[in-house]
Amino acid sequence: MIKKRFLLEGRDILKLAWPLLVAQITQMLMGVSDTIMAGRYSATDMAAVALGFSITVPLLCFIQGIALALPPIISRLQGNKNLSGIADASQQAGYLVFFVGLVIAGLIPFTESIVALFPMAPALFSITVDYVLYVLFAMPGFALYQWLRNYCEGLGKTKPTMIITVIGLMANVVGNYLFIYGVGPIPAMGGAGCGIATAIVIYTMLIATIIYVRFAPALQKYNLFGQMYKPNMVTISRTFKMGLPIAMTILFEVTLFSVVALLLAPFGATTVAAHQVALNFSALMFMFPMSMGMAAAIRIGYRIGQNNQRQAQIAARAAILIGFCTAACTASFTLLAKGFIIGLYTSDEAVYTLANALLIYAALFQLSDAVQVISANALRGYKDTTAMFIITFISYWLIGLPTGVILGRTNWITAEPMAAAGFWIGFIVGLSAAAVMLGARLLYIQHPSNAARLRAL
């Protein structure tokens, strides 16, 4: 009986996860298309887009993190058959996320000062400022898009996210072509045009999501726009307290990899390039367990809403098992296809040699990464986000990064600094620590003595 329930829960998680996977990969392809198309215009414009993206992506991730508080809330209400409460809770989250988007858009007058924090050539500075400015204008739209996207996903409707993201990718390519290179009356704007295209894509996806939410038959019973609820500061505060740790956790991870790239800079361009090859491919493979974790958060919230603690446990275990097996497959592929993978990125022999060694670490990295991200998302499904935040901070910044610095930049343990390899060992140590601690926290949360506490969250 348990085996059957395990298989059924695993099937439901996979049904939710695969559209999320396609959507996540499609989002990555938007960044790839930006880089390629700006690079064909000029190396300076490609560098400006890369710098502008580095500046704006933490802000986008912060908004996304706040919005990720919504799926566990409404999936729990759905499981409890409290349909009337879904619209109210969703609108309160909408007020919060939109406010955060407006606050970030409030940085527009300070765009030049923000970009000036990063020393660069005048020509590069001008293009980067324009790119960042256009993306900042899109922040309120991005906030509303993330709100509606997470509303749909919380109700188990993940395919619309996939379809709309694919539409966004197509709009991104067309927009890049029009505004980077110029067509007819539209002047060629180079990297700055890439920022305009990004803003247009964000609002395009927002409009498409509004249309889906408003008219999709499957969502009519939830009636999100049927009645406007006044802002409830108690509910908004509770949602913020749940979303802020998620947002900070995402920022910790994003900034960690940025800091490591800076710490590797003294070792030269070859080391940084090889590190980037391994990191970029790992980020692609990370989309598999990440999607599984997002699906697990939805299912766990739904089962908690049904007051079915046992089935919530089964959902978490099924997601971790499937995610680990998937990571084992992607790690094996990484090891077996190292030469092919590196060849997609570079033909430089020195970079190839170093990246070949780093991909071994990247393969091991995927195993612990899968367990920790699914466990973290499972805790999100249980609304236990503060513990997730504390554990990831300790694992990434107090265990993983110091280990990487000691091995990569000093000879305290090894005869000479290990450079990039040392930092990758640090990644593995940090993520393994996160996997163990998050897993332990998950077991604690799932203990029967905590059942009443979970219902109250």
Tab-separated table of C-alpha atoms in Angstrom:
chain	number	residue	atom	x	y	z
A	1	MET	CA	0.000	0.000	0.000
A	2	ILE	CA	2.813	2.403	0.960
A	3	LYS	CA	4.691	1.501	-2.215
A	4	LYS	CA	1.612	2.304	-4.308
A	5	ARG	CA	1.164	5.676	-2.577
A	6	PHE	CA	4.856	6.411	-3.085
A	7	LEU	CA	4.578	5.682	-6.808
A	8	LEU	CA	1.412	7.761	-7.168
A	9	GLU	CA	2.992	10.702	-5.332
A	10	GLY	CA	6.110	10.412	-7.477
A	11	ARG	CA	3.944	10.448	-10.597
A	12	ASP	CA	2.130	13.587	-9.457
A	13	ILE	CA	5.417	15.326	-8.640
A	14	LEU	CA	6.803	14.494	-12.084
A	15	LYS	CA	3.636	15.840	-13.732
A	16	LEU	CA	4.161	19.135	-11.923
A	17	ALA	CA	7.943	19.191	-12.360
A	18	TRP	CA	8.499	18.662	-16.084
A	19	PRO	CA	6.760	21.885	-17.241
A	20	LEU	CA	8.680	23.759	-14.537
A	21	LEU	CA	11.909	22.243	-15.879
A	22	VAL	CA	11.146	23.417	-19.420
A	23	ALA	CA	10.279	26.881	-18.075
A	24	GLN	CA	13.510	27.095	-16.057
A	25	ILE	CA	15.676	26.038	-19.008
A	26	THR	CA	13.823	28.455	-21.296
A	27	GLN	CA	14.565	31.267	-18.842
A	28	MET	CA	18.251	30.373	-18.998
A	29	LEU	CA	18.095	30.431	-22.800
A	30	MET	CA	16.873	34.028	-22.636
A	31	GLY	CA	20.146	34.987	-20.972
A	32	VAL	CA	22.104	32.956	-23.513
A	33	SER	CA	20.318	34.662	-26.431
A	34	ASP	CA	21.007	38.077	-24.876
A	35	THR	CA	24.725	37.324	-24.621
A	36	ILE	CA	25.054	35.841	-28.111
A	37	MET	CA	23.071	38.541	-29.906
A	38	ALA	CA	24.755	41.423	-28.059
A	39	GLY	CA	28.133	39.772	-28.704
A	40	ARG	CA	27.509	39.720	-32.436
A	41	TYR	CA	26.976	43.495	-32.293
A	42	SER	CA	30.247	44.167	-30.419
A	43	ALA	CA	32.396	42.785	-27.607
A	44	THR	CA	31.773	45.981	-25.601
A	45	ASP	CA	28.005	45.561	-25.850
A	46	MET	CA	28.234	41.916	-24.817
A	47	ALA	CA	30.320	42.911	-21.777
A	48	ALA	CA	27.794	45.654	-20.908
A	49	VAL	CA	24.901	43.174	-21.055
A	50	ALA	CA	26.847	40.742	-18.849
A	51	LEU	CA	27.600	43.470	-16.307
A	52	GLY	CA	24.042	44.821	-16.418
A	53	PHE	CA	22.670	41.335	-15.906
A	54	SER	CA	25.004	40.805	-12.922
A	55	ILE	CA	23.670	44.014	-11.357
A	56	THR	CA	19.972	43.365	-11.974
A	57	VAL	CA	19.740	39.600	-11.424
A	58	PRO	CA	20.003	39.829	-7.591
A	59	LEU	CA	17.078	42.275	-7.642
A	60	LEU	CA	15.036	39.980	-9.887
A	61	CYS	CA	15.900	37.002	-7.677
A	62	PHE	CA	14.815	38.906	-4.577
A	63	ILE	CA	11.374	39.588	-6.079
A	64	GLN	CA	11.108	35.975	-7.195
A	65	GLY	CA	12.027	34.771	-3.702
A	66	ILE	CA	9.281	36.855	-2.068
A	67	ALA	CA	6.744	35.511	-4.609
A	68	LEU	CA	7.790	31.904	-3.863
A	69	ALA	CA	6.036	32.217	-0.498
A	70	LEU	CA	2.698	32.040	-2.324
A	71	PRO	CA	2.550	28.418	-3.656
A	72	PRO	CA	2.690	26.701	-0.231
A	73	ILE	CA	0.049	29.093	1.089
A	74	ILE	CA	-2.513	28.518	-1.625
A	75	SER	CA	-1.745	24.821	-2.187
A	76	ARG	CA	-2.491	24.315	1.502
A	77	LEU	CA	-5.784	26.218	1.156
A	78	GLN	CA	-6.600	24.156	-1.926
A	79	GLY	CA	-5.904	20.918	-0.069
A	80	ASN	CA	-8.179	22.137	2.720
A	81	LYS	CA	-10.875	22.948	0.099
A	82	ASN	CA	-10.894	26.530	1.347
A	83	LEU	CA	-11.489	27.965	-2.123
A	84	SER	CA	-12.876	31.246	-0.829
A	85	GLY	CA	-9.643	31.919	1.039
A	86	ILE	CA	-7.404	31.460	-1.997
A	87	ALA	CA	-8.312	34.746	-3.713
A	88	ASP	CA	-7.873	36.743	-0.496
A	89	ALA	CA	-4.498	35.182	0.397
A	90	SER	CA	-3.307	35.563	-3.191
A	91	GLN	CA	-4.275	39.226	-3.381
A	92	GLN	CA	-2.496	39.970	-0.095
A	93	ALA	CA	0.650	38.370	-1.542
A	94	GLY	CA	0.096	40.407	-4.707
A	95	TYR	CA	0.072	43.664	-2.734
A	96	LEU	CA	3.353	42.656	-1.101
A	97	VAL	CA	5.182	41.526	-4.232
A	98	PHE	CA	4.039	44.556	-6.249
A	99	PHE	CA	5.182	46.895	-3.460
A	100	VAL	CA	8.621	45.242	-3.482
A	101	GLY	CA	8.757	45.706	-7.277
A	102	LEU	CA	7.880	49.402	-6.907
A	103	VAL	CA	10.547	49.916	-4.238
A	104	ILE	CA	13.196	48.373	-6.493
A	105	ALA	CA	11.974	50.472	-9.442
A	106	GLY	CA	12.537	53.437	-7.121
A	107	LEU	CA	16.261	52.907	-7.721
A	108	ILE	CA	15.854	54.348	-11.260
A	109	PRO	CA	17.108	57.858	-10.324
A	110	PHE	CA	20.220	56.275	-8.796
A	111	THR	CA	21.084	54.016	-11.746
A	112	GLU	CA	24.326	55.804	-12.651
A	113	SER	CA	25.506	55.793	-9.049
A	114	ILE	CA	24.801	52.050	-8.749
A	115	VAL	CA	26.681	51.175	-11.938
A	116	ALA	CA	29.543	53.507	-10.904
A	117	LEU	CA	30.225	51.132	-7.992
A	118	PHE	CA	31.764	48.812	-10.609
A	119	PRO	CA	34.821	50.442	-12.260
A	120	MET	CA	34.701	50.218	-16.067
A	121	ALA	CA	35.570	52.082	-19.261
A	122	PRO	CA	33.345	55.100	-20.167
A	123	ALA	CA	31.877	53.426	-23.281
A	124	LEU	CA	31.027	50.314	-21.274
A	125	PHE	CA	29.579	52.443	-18.467
A	126	SER	CA	27.131	54.250	-20.736
A	127	ILE	CA	25.698	51.067	-22.269
A	128	THR	CA	25.487	49.307	-18.892
A	129	VAL	CA	23.610	52.247	-17.352
A	130	ASP	CA	21.042	52.182	-20.166
A	131	TYR	CA	20.586	48.417	-19.877
A	132	VAL	CA	20.065	48.553	-16.097
A	133	LEU	CA	17.703	51.529	-16.441
A	134	TYR	CA	15.377	49.705	-18.857
A	135	VAL	CA	15.301	46.579	-16.705
A	136	LEU	CA	14.500	48.637	-13.602
A	137	PHE	CA	11.478	50.078	-15.408
A	138	ALA	CA	10.241	46.491	-15.808
A	139	MET	CA	10.518	45.580	-12.104
A	140	PRO	CA	6.837	46.269	-11.223
A	141	GLY	CA	5.773	44.175	-14.215
A	142	PHE	CA	8.181	41.411	-13.219
A	143	ALA	CA	6.729	41.466	-9.697
A	144	LEU	CA	3.169	41.066	-10.987
A	145	TYR	CA	4.268	38.323	-13.394
A	146	GLN	CA	5.956	36.390	-10.580
A	147	TRP	CA	2.863	36.835	-8.419
A	148	LEU	CA	0.514	35.384	-11.046
A	149	ARG	CA	2.975	32.713	-12.090
A	150	ASN	CA	3.289	31.450	-8.511
A	151	TYR	CA	-0.484	31.679	-8.095
A	152	CYS	CA	-0.905	29.280	-11.020
A	153	GLU	CA	1.868	26.976	-9.843
A	154	GLY	CA	0.490	26.882	-6.305
A	155	LEU	CA	-2.779	25.570	-7.750
A	156	GLY	CA	-0.863	22.877	-9.643
A	157	LYS	CA	-1.115	24.618	-13.036
A	158	THR	CA	2.508	24.467	-14.181
A	159	LYS	CA	2.024	23.984	-17.938
A	160	PRO	CA	0.899	27.612	-18.511
A	161	THR	CA	4.213	28.775	-16.998
A	162	MET	CA	6.049	26.609	-19.518
A	163	ILE	CA	4.028	27.841	-22.508
A	164	ILE	CA	4.242	31.512	-21.507
A	165	THR	CA	8.003	31.255	-20.888
A	166	VAL	CA	8.481	29.756	-24.350
A	167	ILE	CA	6.467	32.680	-25.767
A	168	GLY	CA	8.757	34.970	-23.774
A	169	LEU	CA	11.855	33.376	-25.299
A	170	MET	CA	10.535	33.930	-28.831
A	171	ALA	CA	9.630	37.529	-27.974
A	172	ASN	CA	13.110	37.959	-26.505
A	173	VAL	CA	14.851	36.866	-29.706
A	174	VAL	CA	12.633	39.107	-31.853
A	175	GLY	CA	13.018	42.043	-29.475
A	176	ASN	CA	16.780	41.640	-29.346
A	177	TYR	CA	16.954	41.632	-33.147
A	178	LEU	CA	14.824	44.775	-33.439
A	179	PHE	CA	16.465	46.857	-30.737
A	180	ILE	CA	20.073	45.629	-30.780
A	181	TYR	CA	20.573	45.789	-34.553
A	182	GLY	CA	17.801	48.219	-35.522
A	183	VAL	CA	15.100	47.611	-38.142
A	184	GLY	CA	13.325	50.304	-40.181
A	185	PRO	CA	12.554	53.302	-37.959
A	186	ILE	CA	13.981	51.545	-34.887
A	187	PRO	CA	17.615	52.625	-34.426
A	188	ALA	CA	20.367	50.145	-33.577
A	189	MET	CA	20.904	50.415	-29.820
A	190	GLY	CA	23.357	47.597	-29.150
A	191	GLY	CA	23.433	46.289	-25.579
A	192	ALA	CA	21.001	48.963	-24.394
A	193	GLY	CA	18.452	47.573	-26.855
A	194	CYS	CA	18.820	44.237	-25.103
A	195	GLY	CA	17.533	45.938	-21.935
A	196	ILE	CA	14.490	47.271	-23.826
A	197	ALA	CA	13.818	43.790	-25.208
A	198	THR	CA	14.036	42.316	-21.695
A	199	ALA	CA	11.499	44.853	-20.402
A	200	ILE	CA	9.132	44.135	-23.309
A	201	VAL	CA	9.422	40.385	-22.707
A	202	ILE	CA	8.569	40.803	-19.016
A	203	TYR	CA	5.411	42.766	-19.797
A	204	THR	CA	4.525	40.341	-22.603
A	205	MET	CA	4.664	37.406	-20.175
A	206	LEU	CA	2.677	39.412	-17.618
A	207	ILE	CA	-0.118	40.135	-20.113
A	208	ALA	CA	-0.208	36.499	-21.261
A	209	THR	CA	-0.446	35.304	-17.643
A	210	ILE	CA	-3.236	37.796	-16.836
A	211	ILE	CA	-5.214	36.519	-19.824
A	212	TYR	CA	-4.729	32.901	-18.723
A	213	VAL	CA	-5.726	33.574	-15.104
A	214	ARG	CA	-8.751	35.594	-16.151
A	215	PHE	CA	-10.173	33.233	-18.761
A	216	ALA	CA	-8.852	29.690	-18.127
A	217	PRO	CA	-11.820	27.432	-17.237
A	218	ALA	CA	-9.714	25.507	-14.718
A	219	LEU	CA	-9.158	28.665	-12.640
A	220	GLN	CA	-12.652	30.133	-12.698
A	221	LYS	CA	-13.711	28.503	-9.430
A	222	TYR	CA	-10.893	30.319	-7.614
A	223	ASN	CA	-12.098	33.672	-9.014
A	224	LEU	CA	-8.937	35.663	-8.292
A	225	PHE	CA	-10.265	38.894	-9.763
A	226	GLY	CA	-13.920	38.429	-8.752
A	227	GLN	CA	-13.640	40.514	-5.595
A	228	MET	CA	-10.996	43.009	-4.526
A	229	TYR	CA	-9.870	42.536	-0.934
A	230	LYS	CA	-8.423	45.387	1.093
A	231	PRO	CA	-4.789	45.058	2.164
A	232	ASN	CA	-4.571	43.086	5.398
A	233	MET	CA	-1.310	44.027	7.114
A	234	VAL	CA	-1.350	40.956	9.358
A	235	THR	CA	-1.563	38.599	6.366
A	236	ILE	CA	0.909	40.655	4.333
A	237	SER	CA	3.374	40.673	7.237
A	238	ARG	CA	3.035	36.909	7.653
A	239	THR	CA	3.650	36.377	3.930
A	240	PHE	CA	6.665	38.686	4.022
A	241	LYS	CA	8.140	36.847	7.019
A	242	MET	CA	7.807	33.626	5.023
A	243	GLY	CA	9.094	35.033	1.717
A	244	LEU	CA	12.055	37.066	2.987
A	245	PRO	CA	14.097	34.001	4.072
A	246	ILE	CA	13.460	32.430	0.646
A	247	ALA	CA	14.611	35.598	-1.112
A	248	MET	CA	17.714	35.870	1.071
A	249	THR	CA	18.551	32.196	0.507
A	250	ILE	CA	18.476	32.749	-3.270
A	251	LEU	CA	20.647	35.866	-2.875
A	252	PHE	CA	23.168	33.935	-0.763
A	253	GLU	CA	23.577	31.385	-3.532
A	254	VAL	CA	23.748	33.937	-6.372
A	255	THR	CA	26.290	36.136	-4.588
A	256	LEU	CA	28.376	33.155	-3.457
A	257	PHE	CA	29.179	32.149	-7.035
A	258	SER	CA	29.886	35.782	-7.957
A	259	VAL	CA	32.329	36.140	-5.049
A	260	VAL	CA	34.134	32.937	-6.023
A	261	ALA	CA	34.590	34.224	-9.586
A	262	LEU	CA	36.194	37.391	-8.172
A	263	LEU	CA	38.436	35.382	-5.831
A	264	LEU	CA	39.670	33.348	-8.816
A	265	ALA	CA	40.529	36.445	-10.882
A	266	PRO	CA	44.183	36.608	-9.654
A	267	PHE	CA	44.798	33.143	-11.132
A	268	GLY	CA	44.215	34.480	-14.651
A	269	ALA	CA	41.725	34.326	-17.491
A	270	THR	CA	42.243	30.608	-18.176
A	271	THR	CA	41.280	29.625	-14.632
A	272	VAL	CA	38.242	31.921	-14.605
A	273	ALA	CA	37.117	30.661	-18.018
A	274	ALA	CA	37.443	26.991	-17.024
A	275	HIS	CA	35.581	27.679	-13.793
A	276	GLN	CA	32.827	29.406	-15.774
A	277	VAL	CA	32.453	26.415	-18.107
A	278	ALA	CA	31.979	24.020	-15.177
A	279	LEU	CA	29.676	26.435	-13.337
A	280	ASN	CA	27.510	27.225	-16.350
A	281	PHE	CA	26.961	23.554	-17.164
A	282	SER	CA	26.235	22.775	-13.493
A	283	ALA	CA	23.638	25.558	-13.460
A	284	LEU	CA	21.911	23.887	-16.390
A	285	MET	CA	21.903	20.495	-14.623
A	286	PHE	CA	20.658	22.208	-11.443
A	287	MET	CA	17.364	22.942	-13.207
A	288	PHE	CA	16.393	19.254	-12.862
A	289	PRO	CA	16.411	19.016	-9.038
A	290	MET	CA	15.239	22.627	-8.707
A	291	SER	CA	12.095	21.838	-10.700
A	292	MET	CA	11.578	18.696	-8.625
A	293	GLY	CA	11.874	20.751	-5.446
A	294	MET	CA	9.362	23.355	-6.638
A	295	ALA	CA	6.897	20.557	-7.423
A	296	ALA	CA	7.521	18.993	-4.001
A	297	ALA	CA	6.711	22.278	-2.235
A	298	ILE	CA	3.353	22.401	-4.031
A	299	ARG	CA	2.456	18.777	-3.246
A	300	ILE	CA	3.528	19.015	0.402
A	301	GLY	CA	1.483	22.173	0.903
A	302	TYR	CA	-1.522	20.455	-0.668
A	303	ARG	CA	-1.173	17.376	1.540
A	304	ILE	CA	-0.725	19.470	4.697
A	305	GLY	CA	-3.928	21.311	3.736
A	306	GLN	CA	-5.670	17.924	3.608
A	307	ASN	CA	-4.229	17.215	7.068
A	308	ASN	CA	-2.532	14.180	5.537
A	309	GLN	CA	0.867	14.330	7.231
A	310	ARG	CA	1.801	10.829	6.101
A	311	GLN	CA	1.255	11.614	2.438
A	312	ALA	CA	3.235	14.857	2.806
A	313	GLN	CA	6.162	12.776	4.087
A	314	ILE	CA	5.816	10.411	1.143
A	315	ALA	CA	5.803	13.367	-1.272
A	316	ALA	CA	9.037	14.719	0.238
A	317	ARG	CA	10.764	11.323	0.131
A	318	ALA	CA	9.592	10.619	-3.415
A	319	ALA	CA	10.919	13.984	-4.605
A	320	ILE	CA	14.304	13.467	-2.927
A	321	LEU	CA	14.648	9.938	-4.304
A	322	ILE	CA	13.675	10.935	-7.856
A	323	GLY	CA	15.888	14.027	-7.654
A	324	PHE	CA	18.898	12.044	-6.408
A	325	CYS	CA	18.466	9.392	-9.129
A	326	THR	CA	18.184	12.144	-11.750
A	327	ALA	CA	21.329	13.788	-10.361
A	328	ALA	CA	23.144	10.452	-10.552
A	329	CYS	CA	22.207	10.282	-14.244
A	330	THR	CA	23.287	13.877	-14.982
A	331	ALA	CA	26.524	13.352	-13.011
A	332	SER	CA	27.278	10.212	-15.028
A	333	PHE	CA	26.575	12.106	-18.245
A	334	THR	CA	28.904	14.890	-17.098
A	335	LEU	CA	31.748	12.423	-16.511
A	336	LEU	CA	31.191	10.463	-19.723
A	337	ALA	CA	30.708	13.491	-21.995
A	338	LYS	CA	33.281	15.899	-20.541
A	339	GLY	CA	35.059	16.444	-23.838
A	340	PHE	CA	31.850	17.098	-25.750
A	341	ILE	CA	30.538	19.495	-23.074
A	342	ILE	CA	33.723	21.569	-22.947
A	343	GLY	CA	33.878	21.653	-26.748
A	344	LEU	CA	30.538	23.470	-26.781
A	345	TYR	CA	32.098	26.305	-24.783
A	346	THR	CA	35.675	26.667	-25.977
A	347	SER	CA	38.398	25.487	-28.324
A	348	ASP	CA	41.221	26.864	-26.141
A	349	GLU	CA	43.481	23.959	-25.151
A	350	ALA	CA	44.486	25.385	-21.752
A	351	VAL	CA	40.878	26.080	-20.786
A	352	TYR	CA	39.892	22.631	-22.048
A	353	THR	CA	42.493	20.887	-19.860
A	354	LEU	CA	41.531	22.706	-16.677
A	355	ALA	CA	37.778	22.468	-17.302
A	356	ASN	CA	38.184	18.724	-17.889
A	357	ALA	CA	39.432	18.368	-14.306
A	358	LEU	CA	36.805	20.724	-12.837
A	359	LEU	CA	33.921	18.800	-14.415
A	360	ILE	CA	34.800	15.845	-12.180
A	361	TYR	CA	34.058	18.042	-9.182
A	362	ALA	CA	30.981	19.395	-10.979
A	363	ALA	CA	29.653	15.844	-11.302
A	364	LEU	CA	30.028	15.181	-7.558
A	365	PHE	CA	28.570	18.621	-6.830
A	366	GLN	CA	25.287	17.644	-8.514
A	367	LEU	CA	24.510	14.855	-6.034
A	368	SER	CA	24.591	16.938	-2.852
A	369	ASP	CA	23.068	19.903	-4.705
A	370	ALA	CA	20.012	17.816	-5.623
A	371	VAL	CA	19.402	16.643	-2.058
A	372	GLN	CA	19.838	20.090	-0.524
A	373	VAL	CA	17.635	22.009	-2.984
A	374	ILE	CA	14.778	19.485	-2.805
A	375	SER	CA	14.998	19.362	1.001
A	376	ALA	CA	14.963	23.176	1.122
A	377	ASN	CA	11.883	23.317	-1.096
A	378	ALA	CA	10.220	20.612	0.970
A	379	LEU	CA	10.710	22.844	4.019
A	380	ARG	CA	9.167	25.678	2.000
A	381	GLY	CA	6.148	23.425	1.484
A	382	TYR	CA	5.967	23.071	5.267
A	383	LYS	CA	6.332	26.908	5.553
A	384	ASP	CA	9.542	26.376	7.541
A	385	THR	CA	11.541	28.982	5.634
A	386	THR	CA	13.496	30.589	8.502
A	387	ALA	CA	15.321	27.338	9.268
A	388	MET	CA	16.063	26.927	5.552
A	389	PHE	CA	17.566	30.441	5.510
A	390	ILE	CA	19.790	29.863	8.564
A	391	ILE	CA	21.027	26.468	7.386
A	392	THR	CA	21.888	27.646	3.872
A	393	PHE	CA	23.697	30.720	5.220
A	394	ILE	CA	25.820	28.563	7.536
A	395	SER	CA	26.480	25.967	4.826
A	396	TYR	CA	27.321	28.366	1.982
A	397	TRP	CA	29.105	31.205	3.755
A	398	LEU	CA	30.475	29.747	6.990
A	399	ILE	CA	31.434	26.265	5.762
A	400	GLY	CA	31.637	26.139	1.944
A	401	LEU	CA	33.272	29.490	1.156
A	402	PRO	CA	35.927	29.363	3.938
A	403	THR	CA	36.814	25.807	2.864
A	404	GLY	CA	37.163	27.009	-0.727
A	405	VAL	CA	39.299	29.995	0.275
A	406	ILE	CA	41.610	27.860	2.432
A	407	LEU	CA	42.093	25.238	-0.289
A	408	GLY	CA	41.992	27.589	-3.273
A	409	ARG	CA	43.968	30.614	-2.067
A	410	THR	CA	46.314	29.323	0.696
A	411	ASN	CA	48.849	26.573	1.332
A	412	TRP	CA	47.626	25.886	4.865
A	413	ILE	CA	46.538	22.344	4.006
A	414	THR	CA	47.971	21.634	0.544
A	415	ALA	CA	51.516	22.259	-0.667
A	416	GLU	CA	50.283	25.080	-2.892
A	417	PRO	CA	46.914	26.781	-3.523
A	418	MET	CA	44.516	24.545	-5.480
A	419	ALA	CA	42.908	27.528	-7.275
A	420	ALA	CA	39.570	26.626	-8.900
A	421	ALA	CA	39.695	22.994	-7.736
A	422	GLY	CA	39.892	24.163	-4.124
A	423	PHE	CA	36.803	26.313	-4.495
A	424	TRP	CA	34.895	23.437	-6.100
A	425	ILE	CA	35.787	21.216	-3.162
A	426	GLY	CA	34.440	24.033	-0.989
A	427	PHE	CA	31.198	23.983	-2.984
A	428	ILE	CA	30.867	20.234	-2.436
A	429	VAL	CA	31.592	20.502	1.296
A	430	GLY	CA	29.124	23.380	1.733
A	431	LEU	CA	26.347	21.733	-0.252
A	432	SER	CA	26.893	18.408	1.524
A	433	ALA	CA	26.597	20.183	4.873
A	434	ALA	CA	23.391	21.829	3.635
A	435	ALA	CA	22.018	18.475	2.458
A	436	VAL	CA	22.657	16.871	5.853
A	437	MET	CA	21.295	19.762	7.926
A	438	LEU	CA	18.269	20.425	5.731
A	439	GLY	CA	17.507	16.706	5.668
A	440	ALA	CA	17.736	16.549	9.459
A	441	ARG	CA	15.471	19.583	9.775
A	442	LEU	CA	12.984	17.972	7.404
A	443	LEU	CA	12.881	14.812	9.542
A	444	TYR	CA	12.354	16.943	12.641
A	445	ILE	CA	9.498	18.878	11.028
A	446	GLN	CA	7.860	15.644	9.874
A	447	HIS	CA	7.871	14.109	13.369
A	448	PRO	CA	4.302	13.355	14.557
A	449	SER	CA	4.761	15.598	17.597
A	450	ASN	CA	4.969	18.589	15.244
A	451	ALA	CA	1.700	17.866	13.414
A	452	ALA	CA	-0.336	20.468	15.366
A	453	ARG	CA	2.373	23.074	14.900
A	454	LEU	CA	2.395	22.466	11.124
A	455	ARG	CA	-1.339	22.987	10.867
A	456	ALA	CA	-1.007	26.306	12.680
A	457	LEU	CA	1.661	27.676	10.306
